[in-house]
CSV table of C-alpha atoms and ligand atoms in Angstrom, one decimal:
chain,number,residue,atom,x,y,z
A,1,MET,CA,5.8,20.5,18.4
A,2,GLY,CA,3.0,21.0,15.9
A,3,HIS,CA,-0.6,20.3,16.6
A,4,GLN,CA,-3.0,17.7,15.1
A,5,LYS,CA,-6.0,18.7,13.0
A,6,ILE,CA,-8.5,16.7,10.9
A,7,TYR,CA,-9.5,18.3,7.6
A,8,ASN,CA,-12.1,16.3,5.5
A,9,GLY,CA,-11.1,13.1,7.3
A,10,ILE,CA,-7.3,13.6,6.8
A,11,LYS,CA,-5.2,13.8,9.9
A,12,VAL,CA,-2.6,16.5,9.5
A,13,THR,CA,0.2,17.8,11.7
A,14,VAL,CA,0.3,21.6,11.6
A,15,ALA,CA,3.7,23.2,12.2
A,16,ALA,CA,4.0,26.9,13.1
A,17,ASP,CA,6.3,27.6,10.2
A,18,TYR,CA,8.7,26.1,7.7
A,19,GLU,CA,11.4,25.7,10.3
A,20,GLU,CA,9.2,23.7,12.6
A,21,MET,CA,7.9,21.6,9.8
A,22,SER,CA,11.6,20.8,8.8
A,23,MET,CA,12.5,20.0,12.4
A,24,LEU,CA,9.6,17.6,12.7
A,25,ALA,CA,10.4,15.9,9.3
A,26,ALA,CA,14.1,15.7,10.1
A,27,GLY,CA,13.3,14.1,13.5
A,28,ILE,CA,11.2,11.5,11.9
A,29,LEU,CA,13.8,10.7,9.3
A,30,LEU,CA,16.6,10.4,11.9
A,31,ASP,CA,14.5,8.1,14.0
A,32,LYS,CA,13.7,5.9,11.0
A,33,ALA,CA,17.4,5.8,10.0
A,34,CYS,CA,18.5,4.8,13.5
A,35,ALA,CA,15.7,2.2,13.9
A,36,GLN,CA,16.3,0.7,10.5
A,37,PRO,CA,19.9,1.5,9.4
A,38,GLY,CA,19.7,-0.4,6.1
A,39,MET,CA,16.5,1.2,4.9
A,40,THR,CA,15.8,2.4,1.4
A,41,LEU,CA,14.7,6.0,1.1
A,42,LEU,CA,12.9,7.8,-1.8
A,43,VAL,CA,13.6,11.5,-1.8
A,44,PRO,CA,12.5,14.7,-3.7
A,45,THR,CA,14.2,17.9,-4.6
A,46,GLY,CA,12.8,21.5,-4.7
A,47,THR,CA,12.7,24.0,-1.9
A,48,THR,CA,10.3,22.1,0.4
A,49,PRO,CA,12.9,19.5,1.7
A,50,LEU,CA,15.8,21.9,1.9
A,51,GLY,CA,15.3,22.6,5.6
A,52,THR,CA,15.0,18.9,6.4
A,53,TYR,CA,18.2,18.1,4.6
A,54,LYS,CA,20.0,20.9,6.3
A,55,ILE,CA,19.1,19.6,9.8
A,56,ILE,CA,19.9,15.9,9.1
A,57,ARG,CA,23.3,16.7,7.6
A,58,GLU,CA,24.2,19.0,10.5
A,59,ARG,CA,22.7,16.9,13.3
A,60,ASN,CA,23.6,13.3,12.5
A,61,PRO,CA,24.8,12.5,9.0
A,62,ASP,CA,26.3,9.2,10.1
A,63,ALA,CA,22.8,7.9,10.8
A,64,PHE,CA,22.4,7.6,7.0
A,65,LYS,CA,25.7,5.8,6.2
A,66,SER,CA,23.9,2.4,5.6
A,67,VAL,CA,20.8,4.0,4.0
A,68,THR,CA,20.3,3.6,0.2
A,69,PHE,CA,18.8,6.8,-1.4
A,70,PHE,CA,16.7,6.8,-4.5
A,71,ASN,CA,15.8,10.1,-6.1
A,72,MET,CA,12.6,10.8,-7.9
A,73,ASP,CA,13.7,12.6,-11.0
A,74,GLU,CA,16.4,14.3,-13.1
A,75,TYR,CA,16.3,16.8,-15.9
A,76,CYS,CA,17.2,15.8,-19.5
A,77,VAL,CA,18.9,17.9,-22.2
A,78,ASP,CA,19.5,17.4,-25.9
A,79,ALA,CA,23.2,17.0,-26.9
A,80,ASP,CA,24.5,15.9,-30.3
A,81,GLN,CA,21.0,14.9,-31.5
A,82,GLU,CA,20.6,12.7,-28.5
A,83,THR,CA,18.6,13.2,-25.3
A,84,THR,CA,20.7,12.6,-22.2
A,85,LEU,CA,20.5,13.3,-18.5
A,86,ILE,CA,21.7,16.9,-17.6
A,87,PRO,CA,25.4,16.7,-16.6
A,88,ASP,CA,25.9,16.0,-12.9
A,89,THR,CA,27.9,19.2,-12.6
A,90,HIS,CA,25.0,21.4,-13.9
A,91,PRO,CA,23.6,23.7,-11.2
A,92,ALA,CA,20.0,23.1,-12.4
A,93,GLY,CA,20.4,19.3,-12.1
A,94,TYR,CA,19.2,17.2,-9.2
A,95,ARG,CA,22.3,15.2,-8.9
A,96,TYR,CA,24.1,18.5,-8.3
A,97,TYR,CA,21.3,19.6,-5.9
A,98,MET,CA,21.7,16.4,-3.8
A,99,LYS,CA,25.5,16.7,-3.7
A,100,LYS,CA,25.2,20.4,-2.7
A,101,ASN,CA,22.5,20.0,-0.1
A,102,LEU,CA,23.1,16.6,1.4
A,103,PHE,CA,25.8,14.4,0.0
A,104,ASP,CA,28.6,16.9,0.7
A,105,ARG,CA,28.3,16.0,4.4
A,106,LEU,CA,26.5,12.7,4.3
A,107,THR,CA,27.8,9.6,2.5
A,108,PRO,CA,25.0,7.1,2.1
A,109,LYS,CA,25.5,3.4,1.3
A,110,ALA,CA,24.4,4.2,-2.3
A,111,SER,CA,22.4,6.8,-4.1
A,112,TYR,CA,20.5,6.3,-7.4
A,113,PHE,CA,18.7,8.5,-9.9
A,114,PRO,CA,16.3,7.4,-12.7
A,115,GLY,CA,18.3,7.2,-16.0
A,116,MET,CA,17.7,7.4,-19.7
A,117,GLU,CA,17.1,3.7,-20.0
A,118,ASN,CA,13.6,4.5,-18.8
A,119,MET,CA,12.9,6.4,-22.0
A,120,LYS,CA,13.0,3.2,-24.2
A,121,ASN,CA,12.1,1.0,-21.3
A,122,PRO,CA,9.6,2.7,-19.0
A,123,GLY,CA,9.6,1.2,-15.5
A,124,HIS,CA,13.3,0.1,-15.7
A,125,TYR,CA,14.0,2.0,-12.5
A,126,ASP,CA,10.9,0.5,-10.8
A,127,ASP,CA,12.3,-3.0,-11.5
A,128,PHE,CA,15.6,-2.0,-10.0
A,129,ILE,CA,13.9,-0.6,-6.9
A,130,ARG,CA,11.9,-3.8,-6.6
A,131,ARG,CA,15.1,-5.9,-6.8
A,132,THR,CA,16.5,-3.9,-3.8
A,133,GLY,CA,13.4,-4.9,-1.8
A,134,GLY,CA,11.3,-1.8,-2.5
A,135,ILE,CA,11.1,1.6,-0.8
A,136,ASP,CA,10.9,1.6,3.0
A,137,PHE,CA,10.3,5.3,3.5
A,138,CYS,CA,9.5,8.1,1.1
A,139,LEU,CA,9.8,11.8,1.8
A,140,ASN,CA,7.4,13.6,-0.6
A,141,ALA,CA,6.2,17.1,-1.5
A,142,MET,CA,4.0,18.7,-4.2
A,143,GLY,CA,4.0,21.5,-6.7
A,144,GLU,CA,1.7,24.4,-7.0
A,145,ASP,CA,-0.4,22.6,-9.6
A,146,GLY,CA,-0.6,19.4,-7.4
A,147,HIS,CA,2.1,17.4,-9.2
A,148,THR,CA,3.8,15.0,-6.9
A,149,PHE,CA,6.4,12.2,-6.6
A,150,GLY,CA,8.8,14.1,-8.9
A,151,PHE,CA,7.2,15.4,-12.1
A,152,ASN,CA,3.8,13.7,-12.3
A,153,MET,CA,1.8,16.5,-13.7
A,154,PRO,CA,-2.0,16.9,-13.7
A,155,GLY,CA,-3.6,14.3,-15.9
A,156,THR,CA,-0.9,11.6,-15.2
A,157,PRO,CA,-2.5,8.2,-14.9
A,158,PHE,CA,-2.4,6.7,-11.4
A,159,HIS,CA,-0.7,3.5,-12.7
A,160,SER,CA,2.3,5.5,-14.2
A,161,ARG,CA,5.8,4.3,-13.8
A,162,THR,CA,9.3,5.8,-14.4
A,163,ARG,CA,9.5,7.4,-17.8
A,164,LEU,CA,10.5,10.5,-19.8
A,165,VAL,CA,8.1,13.5,-19.4
A,166,ASP,CA,7.6,16.8,-21.1
A,167,LEU,CA,7.4,19.4,-18.3
A,168,GLY,CA,5.2,22.0,-19.8
A,169,ASP,CA,5.5,25.8,-19.3
A,170,ARG,CA,3.8,26.2,-15.9
A,171,VAL,CA,6.2,24.1,-13.8
A,172,ARG,CA,9.2,25.3,-15.8
A,173,ASP,CA,8.2,28.9,-15.0
A,174,VAL,CA,7.8,28.1,-11.3
A,175,ASN,CA,11.2,26.3,-11.1
A,176,ARG,CA,12.9,29.1,-13.0
A,177,ARG,CA,11.5,31.6,-10.5
A,178,LEU,CA,12.6,29.5,-7.5
A,179,THR,CA,16.1,28.7,-8.7
A,180,GLY,CA,16.9,31.6,-11.0
A,181,LEU,CA,18.1,29.0,-13.6
A,182,ALA,CA,16.6,28.1,-17.0
A,183,THR,CA,14.6,24.9,-16.6
A,184,PRO,CA,15.0,22.1,-19.2
A,185,THR,CA,12.0,21.0,-21.2
A,186,HIS,CA,12.1,17.3,-20.2
A,187,ALA,CA,12.9,15.1,-17.2
A,188,VAL,CA,12.9,11.5,-16.2
A,189,THR,CA,10.6,10.9,-13.3
A,190,ILE,CA,9.2,8.1,-11.2
A,191,GLY,CA,5.5,7.4,-11.7
A,192,LEU,CA,2.7,7.8,-9.3
A,193,LEU,CA,2.5,4.1,-8.8
A,194,THR,CA,6.3,4.0,-8.1
A,195,GLY,CA,5.9,6.4,-5.3
A,196,MET,CA,2.7,4.8,-3.9
A,197,GLU,CA,4.5,1.5,-3.6
A,198,SER,CA,6.6,3.0,-0.8
A,199,LYS,CA,5.8,1.3,2.5
A,200,GLU,CA,5.6,4.6,4.3
A,201,ILE,CA,5.3,8.2,3.2
A,202,LEU,CA,5.9,11.6,4.8
A,203,PHE,CA,4.2,14.3,2.9
A,204,LEU,CA,5.3,17.9,3.4
A,205,VAL,CA,3.5,21.1,2.3
A,206,SER,CA,4.8,24.6,3.1
A,207,GLY,CA,4.0,28.2,2.3
A,208,LYS,CA,1.2,30.5,1.2
A,209,ARG,CA,1.8,29.6,-2.5
A,210,LYS,CA,0.6,26.0,-1.7
A,211,ALA,CA,-2.5,27.0,0.3
A,212,ASP,CA,-4.9,26.9,-2.6
A,213,ILE,CA,-3.7,23.5,-4.1
A,214,LEU,CA,-3.5,22.0,-0.6
A,215,TYR,CA,-7.1,23.1,0.0
A,216,ARG,CA,-8.2,21.6,-3.3
A,217,THR,CA,-6.2,18.4,-2.6
A,218,VAL,CA,-7.8,17.9,0.8
A,219,ARG,CA,-11.3,18.9,-0.3
A,220,ALA,CA,-11.4,16.5,-3.3
A,221,PRO,CA,-13.9,13.7,-2.3
A,222,ARG,CA,-11.8,11.1,-3.9
A,223,PRO,CA,-8.4,10.8,-5.7
A,224,GLU,CA,-8.6,12.5,-9.2
A,225,THR,CA,-5.9,12.7,-11.9
A,226,ASP,CA,-6.4,16.5,-12.3
A,227,ILE,CA,-4.7,16.8,-8.9
A,228,PRO,CA,-2.1,14.1,-8.7
A,229,ALA,CA,-1.4,14.7,-5.0
A,230,THR,CA,-4.9,13.4,-4.2
A,231,ILE,CA,-3.6,9.9,-4.8
A,232,LEU,CA,-1.9,10.1,-1.4
A,233,LYS,CA,-5.4,9.7,0.2
A,234,ASN,CA,-5.2,6.1,-1.0
A,235,HIS,CA,-2.0,5.3,0.9
A,236,ALA,CA,-2.5,3.3,4.1
A,237,ASN,CA,0.6,4.8,5.8
A,238,CYS,CA,1.0,8.5,4.8
A,239,GLN,CA,1.7,11.2,7.4
A,240,TRP,CA,0.9,14.8,6.4
A,241,ILE,CA,2.9,17.7,7.9
A,242,ILE,CA,2.0,21.2,6.7
A,243,ASP,CA,2.8,24.6,8.0
A,244,ARG,CA,0.4,27.3,9.0
A,245,ASP,CA,0.9,29.2,5.8
A,246,ALA,CA,0.0,26.2,3.7
A,247,GLU,CA,-2.9,25.5,6.1
A,248,SER,CA,-4.4,29.0,5.7
A,249,LYS,CA,-7.1,28.3,3.2
A,250,LEU,CA,-8.1,25.1,5.0
A,251,ARG,CA,-8.4,27.1,8.2
A,252,GLU,CA,-10.5,29.7,6.5
A,253,HIS,CA,-13.0,27.2,5.1
A,254,ASP,CA,-12.7,24.7,7.9
A,255,ILE,CA,-13.7,21.7,5.9
B,301,GLP,C1,11.7,20.3,-8.0
B,301,GLP,C2,10.8,19.1,-8.1
B,301,GLP,C3,9.5,19.6,-8.6
B,301,GLP,C4,9.0,20.8,-7.8
B,301,GLP,C5,10.0,21.8,-7.7
B,301,GLP,C6,9.5,22.9,-6.7
B,301,GLP,O1,12.0,20.8,-9.2
B,301,GLP,N1,11.3,18.1,-8.9
B,301,GLP,O2,8.6,18.5,-8.6
B,301,GLP,O3,7.9,21.3,-8.5
B,301,GLP,O4,11.1,21.3,-7.2
B,301,GLP,O5,9.2,22.4,-5.5
B,301,GLP,P1,9.0,23.2,-4.2
B,301,GLP,O6,7.6,23.7,-4.3
B,301,GLP,O7,9.2,22.2,-3.1
B,301,GLP,O8,10.0,24.3,-4.3
């Protein structure tokens, strides 16, 4: 399934559509979990991984019972003059998202999210990850503006670690459009360096709405902070799986 292409020196697997991309990604994750049952897994939210989560929870949720999950980000809200994580029962939140889309059927060994302690003490989550032995495998995606590993927006330094971020209007508008829910103004997110320290990465890009940013990411001669996802070119073990819609501009220009 899928065929291999090389664009600007990057090997990519091109899936026919979102379903095939999700099937390929789920197959890779299931194989990893079976080969290394105690692995640590860093995961995103959003619409990109939904198909992958659906397949693994239907096909073999038990394969993940010894896996430790780390999520990339969670929204923050202001309550009683204090900034806190969005309640875990809030439908816009990512703890709610993970429960609804994966953990209702799959009980992992443990699951963690970055918390508010990273506001005063940036990198607290990174220290915790490091104490568990680091991330063995990371499933990753990107936004329409090239943000990646959670909410590392354009301009984020490559050495960034887990911290509180202001989301800005563009990503909030996109997420409101995708979910139909108001998007908070802030989030706690891992940094670009946090994600890049994963031993292995699977990077998924799907849909026409990502064709332009994927083209710009691949075409960039070297990683640049304006397009955070370009940092993935520096990773020694990152596999790219895209679907034909996301590939469309690359195909057109054949770089
Ligand atoms: C979540 C992620 C964001 C991403 C958004 C949309 O909110 N934390 O980083 O921008 O989903 O992602 P997708 O394009 O996969 O739907």
